[in-house]
Amino acid sequence: MNLMYGIVKNKGQEWRKNQDLIDVATKLDYKFARSWRLFFAANHLNQFAPGYRFLGVFDSTGREQKTKISSFCAPCYIAENLGIEFRPWSKKENKSVNWFYVNLGILALRQTVVSDSTLYKTVPENYGVEIGKVLRNQIGFSIETSLNKEVAKNVQLIFRYRIFNDYRSFMPKDVIHRADFIFSAFLLKFLRVSLTAIMMYDIAMEKRVQWSQALTLGIGYRFANFHINK
């Protein structure tokens, strides 16, 4: 589970959110060969609060005009994947590595939910959901690769790239892409600095590539399992 929410206040602007994410995932796999597994995974992507498009037009009080373009479950995305996964074999450890994998979801289901029936007035595409309906179902295939490795002491690198393509369309513009990059380091015992970047392309959401970057300095604590020596 990955939950993020952040707000920012720039000079001359009201408070705006700059981070908003609910990302819940679960995965089950079955190892049938040294580096190969069957897997089933499910994922739910959502947001906490309404999002707005600011128009650059100000009223008589100096407040910038805005229109709502999203809210909780408008949209949200649910995905279920069934497929095959590859994890490299480590001769040194005599087991599959746990910091890298690539998988192919042969049967990938994706649901887009837009619970706000008036959102199409400000977002005509309605995130790909037919106006008057709440749900859009898609079936296709997915590819995901993930790297999560401690590259140095107290320095963590996380990279994940996912694509989804509907079997009913093989046009390159219809392929959905998402890439997440996180670089974090503990400078002191509880002081952590993180650099985060997210790239998203979904033509039903926006006709251009969307980017989000953040540099954070804060307090962090890592939980671990401890072995008792008898």
PDB file of C-alpha atoms in Angstrom:
ATOM      1  CA  MET A   1       0.000   0.000   0.000  1.00  0.00           C
ATOM      2  CA  ASN A   2       1.350   3.408  -1.028  1.00  0.00           C
ATOM      3  CA  LEU A   3      -0.473   6.503   0.215  1.00  0.00           C
ATOM      4  CA  MET A   4       0.649  10.054  -0.570  1.00  0.00           C
ATOM      5  CA  TYR A   5      -0.923  13.451  -0.068  1.00  0.00           C
ATOM      6  CA  GLY A   6       0.785  16.819  -0.213  1.00  0.00           C
ATOM      7  CA  ILE A   7      -0.132  20.484  -0.650  1.00  0.00           C
ATOM      8  CA  VAL A   8       1.898  23.484  -1.679  1.00  0.00           C
ATOM      9  CA  LYS A   9       1.478  27.264  -1.374  1.00  0.00           C
ATOM     10  CA  ASN A  10       3.169  29.364  -4.044  1.00  0.00           C
ATOM     11  CA  LYS A  11       3.279  33.139  -3.923  1.00  0.00           C
ATOM     12  CA  GLY A  12       0.134  34.656  -5.445  1.00  0.00           C
ATOM     13  CA  GLN A  13      -1.722  31.332  -5.430  1.00  0.00           C
ATOM     14  CA  GLU A  14      -4.040  29.524  -3.040  1.00  0.00           C
ATOM     15  CA  TRP A  15      -3.146  26.185  -1.516  1.00  0.00           C
ATOM     16  CA  ARG A  16      -2.978  23.417  -4.134  1.00  0.00           C
ATOM     17  CA  LYS A  17      -2.344  19.714  -3.879  1.00  0.00           C
ATOM     18  CA  ASN A  18       0.857  18.475  -5.491  1.00  0.00           C
ATOM     19  CA  GLN A  19       0.740  14.832  -4.376  1.00  0.00           C
ATOM     20  CA  ASP A  20      -2.366  12.660  -4.184  1.00  0.00           C
ATOM     21  CA  LEU A  21      -2.222   8.902  -4.504  1.00  0.00           C
ATOM     22  CA  ILE A  22      -3.905   5.766  -3.204  1.00  0.00           C
ATOM     23  CA  ASP A  23      -2.098   2.725  -4.595  1.00  0.00           C
ATOM     24  CA  VAL A  24      -3.051  -0.680  -3.171  1.00  0.00           C
ATOM     25  CA  ALA A  25      -1.677  -3.885  -4.687  1.00  0.00           C
ATOM     26  CA  THR A  26      -1.553  -7.589  -3.949  1.00  0.00           C
ATOM     27  CA  LYS A  27       0.185 -10.466  -5.698  1.00  0.00           C
ATOM     28  CA  LEU A  28       0.205 -14.260  -5.583  1.00  0.00           C
ATOM     29  CA  ASP A  29       2.732 -16.358  -7.486  1.00  0.00           C
ATOM     30  CA  TYR A  30       3.638 -20.017  -7.972  1.00  0.00           C
ATOM     31  CA  LYS A  31       7.193 -21.022  -8.838  1.00  0.00           C
ATOM     32  CA  PHE A  32       7.274 -23.789 -11.461  1.00  0.00           C
ATOM     33  CA  ALA A  33      10.896 -23.466 -12.658  1.00  0.00           C
ATOM     34  CA  ARG A  34      14.131 -21.987 -11.364  1.00  0.00           C
ATOM     35  CA  SER A  35      13.478 -18.466 -12.647  1.00  0.00           C
ATOM     36  CA  TRP A  36       9.851 -18.687 -13.782  1.00  0.00           C
ATOM     37  CA  ARG A  37       6.565 -18.221 -11.955  1.00  0.00           C
ATOM     38  CA  LEU A  38       2.878 -18.025 -12.649  1.00  0.00           C
ATOM     39  CA  PHE A  39       1.334 -14.983 -11.015  1.00  0.00           C
ATOM     40  CA  PHE A  40      -1.938 -13.257 -10.283  1.00  0.00           C
ATOM     41  CA  ALA A  41      -1.911  -9.600  -9.296  1.00  0.00           C
ATOM     42  CA  ALA A  42      -4.526  -6.984  -8.493  1.00  0.00           C
ATOM     43  CA  ASN A  43      -4.126  -3.233  -8.182  1.00  0.00           C
ATOM     44  CA  HIS A  44      -6.298  -0.279  -7.207  1.00  0.00           C
ATOM     45  CA  LEU A  45      -5.327   3.328  -8.047  1.00  0.00           C
ATOM     46  CA  ASN A  46      -7.295   6.223  -6.622  1.00  0.00           C
ATOM     47  CA  GLN A  47      -6.967   9.663  -5.047  1.00  0.00           C
ATOM     48  CA  PHE A  48      -8.109  11.319  -1.828  1.00  0.00           C
ATOM     49  CA  ALA A  49      -9.271  14.789  -2.825  1.00  0.00           C
ATOM     50  CA  PRO A  50     -10.729  16.704  -5.784  1.00  0.00           C
ATOM     51  CA  GLY A  51      -8.340  17.951  -8.463  1.00  0.00           C
ATOM     52  CA  TYR A  52      -8.735  21.213 -10.354  1.00  0.00           C
ATOM     53  CA  ARG A  53      -7.599  22.852 -13.567  1.00  0.00           C
ATOM     54  CA  PHE A  54      -6.654  26.467 -12.889  1.00  0.00           C
ATOM     55  CA  LEU A  55      -7.669  28.782 -15.719  1.00  0.00           C
ATOM     56  CA  GLY A  56      -5.383  31.800 -15.259  1.00  0.00           C
ATOM     57  CA  VAL A  57      -8.471  34.023 -14.953  1.00  0.00           C
ATOM     58  CA  PHE A  58      -9.101  35.976 -11.742  1.00  0.00           C
ATOM     59  CA  ASP A  59     -12.339  37.284 -10.243  1.00  0.00           C
ATOM     60  CA  SER A  60     -12.859  40.681  -8.589  1.00  0.00           C
ATOM     61  CA  THR A  61     -11.381  39.386  -5.307  1.00  0.00           C
ATOM     62  CA  GLY A  62      -8.201  38.268  -7.066  1.00  0.00           C
ATOM     63  CA  ARG A  63      -8.993  34.585  -6.746  1.00  0.00           C
ATOM     64  CA  GLU A  64      -8.043  32.404  -9.697  1.00  0.00           C
ATOM     65  CA  GLN A  65     -10.939  30.590 -11.357  1.00  0.00           C
ATOM     66  CA  LYS A  66     -10.819  26.804 -11.516  1.00  0.00           C
ATOM     67  CA  THR A  67     -12.808  23.813 -12.734  1.00  0.00           C
ATOM     68  CA  LYS A  68     -12.958  20.384 -11.127  1.00  0.00           C
ATOM     69  CA  ILE A  69     -11.382  17.626 -13.207  1.00  0.00           C
ATOM     70  CA  SER A  70     -11.224  14.732 -10.730  1.00  0.00           C
ATOM     71  CA  SER A  71     -12.284  13.516  -7.286  1.00  0.00           C
ATOM     72  CA  PHE A  72     -12.347  10.351  -5.194  1.00  0.00           C
ATOM     73  CA  CYS A  73     -13.208   7.430  -7.541  1.00  0.00           C
ATOM     74  CA  ALA A  74     -13.489   9.826 -10.467  1.00  0.00           C
ATOM     75  CA  PRO A  75     -11.482   8.378 -11.956  1.00  0.00           C
ATOM     76  CA  CYS A  76     -10.093   5.306 -10.212  1.00  0.00           C
ATOM     77  CA  TYR A  77      -8.508   2.298 -11.871  1.00  0.00           C
ATOM     78  CA  ILE A  78      -8.728  -1.384 -10.945  1.00  0.00           C
ATOM     79  CA  ALA A  79      -6.550  -3.978 -12.638  1.00  0.00           C
ATOM     80  CA  GLU A  80      -6.300  -7.771 -12.467  1.00  0.00           C
ATOM     81  CA  ASN A  81      -3.468  -9.622 -14.198  1.00  0.00           C
ATOM     82  CA  LEU A  82      -2.792 -13.317 -14.779  1.00  0.00           C
ATOM     83  CA  GLY A  83       0.438 -14.301 -16.477  1.00  0.00           C
ATOM     84  CA  ILE A  84       4.053 -15.419 -16.279  1.00  0.00           C
ATOM     85  CA  GLU A  85       7.002 -13.815 -14.496  1.00  0.00           C
ATOM     86  CA  PHE A  86      10.780 -14.048 -14.828  1.00  0.00           C
ATOM     87  CA  ARG A  87      13.236 -13.454 -11.977  1.00  0.00           C
ATOM     88  CA  PRO A  88      16.989 -13.908 -12.633  1.00  0.00           C
ATOM     89  CA  TRP A  89      18.757 -16.707 -10.798  1.00  0.00           C
ATOM     90  CA  SER A  90      21.595 -15.801  -8.431  1.00  0.00           C
ATOM     91  CA  LYS A  91      24.309 -18.454  -8.424  1.00  0.00           C
ATOM     92  CA  LYS A  92      25.929 -16.784  -5.431  1.00  0.00           C
ATOM     93  CA  GLU A  93      22.790 -17.019  -3.279  1.00  0.00           C
ATOM     94  CA  ASN A  94      21.435 -20.118  -5.069  1.00  0.00           C
ATOM     95  CA  LYS A  95      17.969 -18.606  -5.440  1.00  0.00           C
ATOM     96  CA  SER A  96      15.985 -16.155  -7.537  1.00  0.00           C
ATOM     97  CA  VAL A  97      16.792 -12.520  -6.842  1.00  0.00           C
ATOM     98  CA  ASN A  98      14.106 -10.541  -5.018  1.00  0.00           C
ATOM     99  CA  TRP A  99      15.077  -7.103  -6.352  1.00  0.00           C
ATOM    100  CA  PHE A 100      14.234  -7.478 -10.061  1.00  0.00           C
ATOM    101  CA  TYR A 101      11.513  -9.060 -12.178  1.00  0.00           C
ATOM    102  CA  VAL A 102       9.755  -8.717 -15.516  1.00  0.00           C
ATOM    103  CA  ASN A 103       6.339 -10.178 -16.170  1.00  0.00           C
ATOM    104  CA  LEU A 104       3.775 -10.564 -18.920  1.00  0.00           C
ATOM    105  CA  GLY A 105       0.107 -10.442 -18.036  1.00  0.00           C
ATOM    106  CA  ILE A 106      -1.502 -12.561 -20.745  1.00  0.00           C
ATOM    107  CA  LEU A 107      -4.966 -11.972 -19.352  1.00  0.00           C
ATOM    108  CA  ALA A 108      -5.100  -8.400 -18.087  1.00  0.00           C
ATOM    109  CA  LEU A 109      -8.371  -6.802 -17.039  1.00  0.00           C
ATOM    110  CA  ARG A 110      -8.720  -3.083 -16.413  1.00  0.00           C
ATOM    111  CA  GLN A 111     -11.713  -1.175 -15.078  1.00  0.00           C
ATOM    112  CA  THR A 112     -12.020   2.600 -15.148  1.00  0.00           C
ATOM    113  CA  VAL A 113     -14.538   4.033 -12.683  1.00  0.00           C
ATOM    114  CA  VAL A 114     -15.942   7.580 -12.881  1.00  0.00           C
ATOM    115  CA  SER A 115     -18.428   7.966 -10.030  1.00  0.00           C
ATOM    116  CA  ASP A 116     -19.092  11.682 -10.671  1.00  0.00           C
ATOM    117  CA  SER A 117     -21.859  11.832 -13.305  1.00  0.00           C
ATOM    118  CA  THR A 118     -21.225  15.554 -13.988  1.00  0.00           C
ATOM    119  CA  LEU A 119     -17.477  15.360 -14.553  1.00  0.00           C
ATOM    120  CA  TYR A 120     -17.853  15.119 -18.349  1.00  0.00           C
ATOM    121  CA  LYS A 121     -18.872  18.796 -18.388  1.00  0.00           C
ATOM    122  CA  THR A 122     -15.296  19.822 -17.595  1.00  0.00           C
ATOM    123  CA  VAL A 123     -13.580  16.662 -18.913  1.00  0.00           C
ATOM    124  CA  PRO A 124     -15.390  15.855 -22.197  1.00  0.00           C
ATOM    125  CA  GLU A 125     -13.454  12.580 -22.678  1.00  0.00           C
ATOM    126  CA  ASN A 126     -14.756  11.442 -19.250  1.00  0.00           C
ATOM    127  CA  TYR A 127     -11.560   9.380 -18.871  1.00  0.00           C
ATOM    128  CA  GLY A 128     -12.732   6.927 -21.515  1.00  0.00           C
ATOM    129  CA  VAL A 129     -15.988   6.055 -19.730  1.00  0.00           C
ATOM    130  CA  GLU A 130     -19.138   6.449 -21.819  1.00  0.00           C
ATOM    131  CA  ILE A 131     -21.191   9.431 -20.642  1.00  0.00           C
ATOM    132  CA  GLY A 132     -24.106   8.242 -18.541  1.00  0.00           C
ATOM    133  CA  LYS A 133     -22.179   5.198 -17.327  1.00  0.00           C
ATOM    134  CA  VAL A 134     -19.889   4.679 -14.371  1.00  0.00           C
ATOM    135  CA  LEU A 135     -17.654   1.834 -15.547  1.00  0.00           C
ATOM    136  CA  ARG A 136     -15.463   1.011 -18.538  1.00  0.00           C
ATOM    137  CA  ASN A 137     -14.104  -2.537 -18.899  1.00  0.00           C
ATOM    138  CA  GLN A 138     -11.020  -3.410 -20.930  1.00  0.00           C
ATOM    139  CA  ILE A 139      -9.267  -6.707 -21.597  1.00  0.00           C
ATOM    140  CA  GLY A 140      -5.756  -6.924 -22.965  1.00  0.00           C
ATOM    141  CA  PHE A 141      -2.184  -7.702 -21.982  1.00  0.00           C
ATOM    142  CA  SER A 142       0.287  -6.009 -19.673  1.00  0.00           C
ATOM    143  CA  ILE A 143       4.055  -5.883 -19.277  1.00  0.00           C
ATOM    144  CA  GLU A 144       5.739  -4.814 -16.062  1.00  0.00           C
ATOM    145  CA  THR A 145       9.360  -4.582 -15.007  1.00  0.00           C
ATOM    146  CA  SER A 146      10.543  -3.619 -11.555  1.00  0.00           C
ATOM    147  CA  LEU A 147      13.881  -2.862  -9.911  1.00  0.00           C
ATOM    148  CA  ASN A 148      14.055  -2.337  -6.146  1.00  0.00           C
ATOM    149  CA  LYS A 149      17.602  -2.464  -4.874  1.00  0.00           C
ATOM    150  CA  GLU A 150      19.831  -1.013  -2.205  1.00  0.00           C
ATOM    151  CA  VAL A 151      22.628   0.335  -4.411  1.00  0.00           C
ATOM    152  CA  ALA A 152      24.728   1.475  -1.440  1.00  0.00           C
ATOM    153  CA  LYS A 153      24.409   1.485   2.322  1.00  0.00           C
ATOM    154  CA  ASN A 154      21.142   3.291   3.228  1.00  0.00           C
ATOM    155  CA  VAL A 155      20.584   4.252  -0.446  1.00  0.00           C
ATOM    156  CA  GLN A 156      17.576   2.747  -2.214  1.00  0.00           C
ATOM    157  CA  LEU A 157      16.724   2.826  -5.925  1.00  0.00           C
ATOM    158  CA  ILE A 158      13.221   1.887  -7.088  1.00  0.00           C
ATOM    159  CA  PHE A 159      12.117   1.839 -10.718  1.00  0.00           C
ATOM    160  CA  ARG A 160       8.920   0.363 -12.119  1.00  0.00           C
ATOM    161  CA  TYR A 161       7.590   0.554 -15.671  1.00  0.00           C
ATOM    162  CA  ARG A 162       4.185  -0.771 -16.763  1.00  0.00           C
ATOM    163  CA  ILE A 163       2.263  -0.852 -20.022  1.00  0.00           C
ATOM    164  CA  PHE A 164      -1.257  -2.014 -20.812  1.00  0.00           C
ATOM    165  CA  ASN A 165      -2.755  -2.538 -24.238  1.00  0.00           C
ATOM    166  CA  ASP A 166      -6.360  -3.402 -25.041  1.00  0.00           C
ATOM    167  CA  TYR A 167      -6.678  -6.427 -27.343  1.00  0.00           C
ATOM    168  CA  ARG A 168      -9.237  -4.466 -29.359  1.00  0.00           C
ATOM    169  CA  SER A 169      -6.705  -1.813 -30.362  1.00  0.00           C
ATOM    170  CA  PHE A 170      -3.072  -2.162 -31.350  1.00  0.00           C
ATOM    171  CA  MET A 171      -2.507   1.489 -32.215  1.00  0.00           C
ATOM    172  CA  PRO A 172       0.630   2.825 -30.457  1.00  0.00           C
ATOM    173  CA  LYS A 173      -1.269   5.906 -29.251  1.00  0.00           C
ATOM    174  CA  ASP A 174      -3.706   3.694 -27.294  1.00  0.00           C
ATOM    175  CA  VAL A 175      -1.010   1.933 -25.252  1.00  0.00           C
ATOM    176  CA  ILE A 176      -1.062   3.056 -21.603  1.00  0.00           C
ATOM    177  CA  HIS A 177       2.345   3.743 -20.041  1.00  0.00           C
ATOM    178  CA  ARG A 178       3.364   4.452 -16.459  1.00  0.00           C
ATOM    179  CA  ALA A 179       6.881   4.749 -15.045  1.00  0.00           C
ATOM    180  CA  ASP A 180       7.808   5.386 -11.397  1.00  0.00           C
ATOM    181  CA  PHE A 181      11.291   6.349 -10.215  1.00  0.00           C
ATOM    182  CA  ILE A 182      12.251   6.785  -6.550  1.00  0.00           C
ATOM    183  CA  PHE A 183      15.726   7.480  -5.231  1.00  0.00           C
ATOM    184  CA  SER A 184      15.934   7.712  -1.457  1.00  0.00           C
ATOM    185  CA  ALA A 185      18.710   7.834   1.101  1.00  0.00           C
ATOM    186  CA  PHE A 186      18.962   7.987   4.876  1.00  0.00           C
ATOM    187  CA  LEU A 187      21.354  10.820   5.690  1.00  0.00           C
ATOM    188  CA  LEU A 188      21.126  10.191   9.414  1.00  0.00           C
ATOM    189  CA  LYS A 189      19.317   7.550  11.429  1.00  0.00           C
ATOM    190  CA  PHE A 190      15.880   9.129  10.960  1.00  0.00           C
ATOM    191  CA  LEU A 191      16.480  11.791   8.267  1.00  0.00           C
ATOM    192  CA  ARG A 192      15.567  10.709   4.734  1.00  0.00           C
ATOM    193  CA  VAL A 193      15.797  12.539   1.418  1.00  0.00           C
ATOM    194  CA  SER A 194      13.812  11.284  -1.587  1.00  0.00           C
ATOM    195  CA  LEU A 195      13.646  12.185  -5.253  1.00  0.00           C
ATOM    196  CA  THR A 196      10.471  10.951  -6.942  1.00  0.00           C
ATOM    197  CA  ALA A 197       9.398  11.133 -10.587  1.00  0.00           C
ATOM    198  CA  ILE A 198       6.282   9.705 -12.228  1.00  0.00           C
ATOM    199  CA  MET A 199       5.552   9.549 -15.958  1.00  0.00           C
ATOM    200  CA  MET A 200       2.049   8.697 -17.192  1.00  0.00           C
ATOM    201  CA  TYR A 201       0.536   8.447 -20.660  1.00  0.00           C
ATOM    202  CA  ASP A 202      -3.106   7.476 -21.148  1.00  0.00           C
ATOM    203  CA  ILE A 203      -4.877   9.073 -24.095  1.00  0.00           C
ATOM    204  CA  ALA A 204      -8.234   8.609 -22.356  1.00  0.00           C
ATOM    205  CA  MET A 205      -6.927  10.763 -19.506  1.00  0.00           C
ATOM    206  CA  GLU A 206      -4.786  13.319 -21.337  1.00  0.00           C
ATOM    207  CA  LYS A 207      -3.532  13.605 -24.923  1.00  0.00           C
ATOM    208  CA  ARG A 208       0.010  14.323 -23.795  1.00  0.00           C
ATOM    209  CA  VAL A 209       2.551  12.751 -21.472  1.00  0.00           C
ATOM    210  CA  GLN A 210       2.062  13.783 -17.841  1.00  0.00           C
ATOM    211  CA  TRP A 211       4.931  14.284 -15.416  1.00  0.00           C
ATOM    212  CA  SER A 212       5.226  14.661 -11.664  1.00  0.00           C
ATOM    213  CA  GLN A 213       8.457  15.328  -9.771  1.00  0.00           C
ATOM    214  CA  ALA A 214       9.106  15.853  -6.076  1.00  0.00           C
ATOM    215  CA  LEU A 215      12.125  16.327  -3.846  1.00  0.00           C
ATOM    216  CA  THR A 216      11.402  15.706  -0.171  1.00  0.00           C
ATOM    217  CA  LEU A 217      13.342  15.844   3.062  1.00  0.00           C
ATOM    218  CA  GLY A 218      11.681  14.304   6.068  1.00  0.00           C
ATOM    219  CA  ILE A 219      11.649  11.778   8.877  1.00  0.00           C
ATOM    220  CA  GLY A 220      11.659   8.100   8.019  1.00  0.00           C
ATOM    221  CA  TYR A 221      11.783   4.837   9.930  1.00  0.00           C
ATOM    222  CA  ARG A 222      12.303   1.365   8.510  1.00  0.00           C
ATOM    223  CA  PHE A 223      10.737  -1.718  10.057  1.00  0.00           C
ATOM    224  CA  ALA A 224      12.665  -4.986   9.821  1.00  0.00           C
ATOM    225  CA  ASN A 225      12.628  -8.542  11.091  1.00  0.00           C
ATOM    226  CA  PHE A 226      15.149  -9.331  13.760  1.00  0.00           C
ATOM    227  CA  HIS A 227      16.611 -12.778  14.411  1.00  0.00           C
ATOM    228  CA  ILE A 228      17.254 -13.852  17.969  1.00  0.00           C
ATOM    229  CA  ASN A 229      20.444 -15.806  18.456  1.00  0.00           C
ATOM    230  CA  LYS A 230      20.045 -18.599  20.994  1.00  0.00           C
TER     231      LYS A 230
END
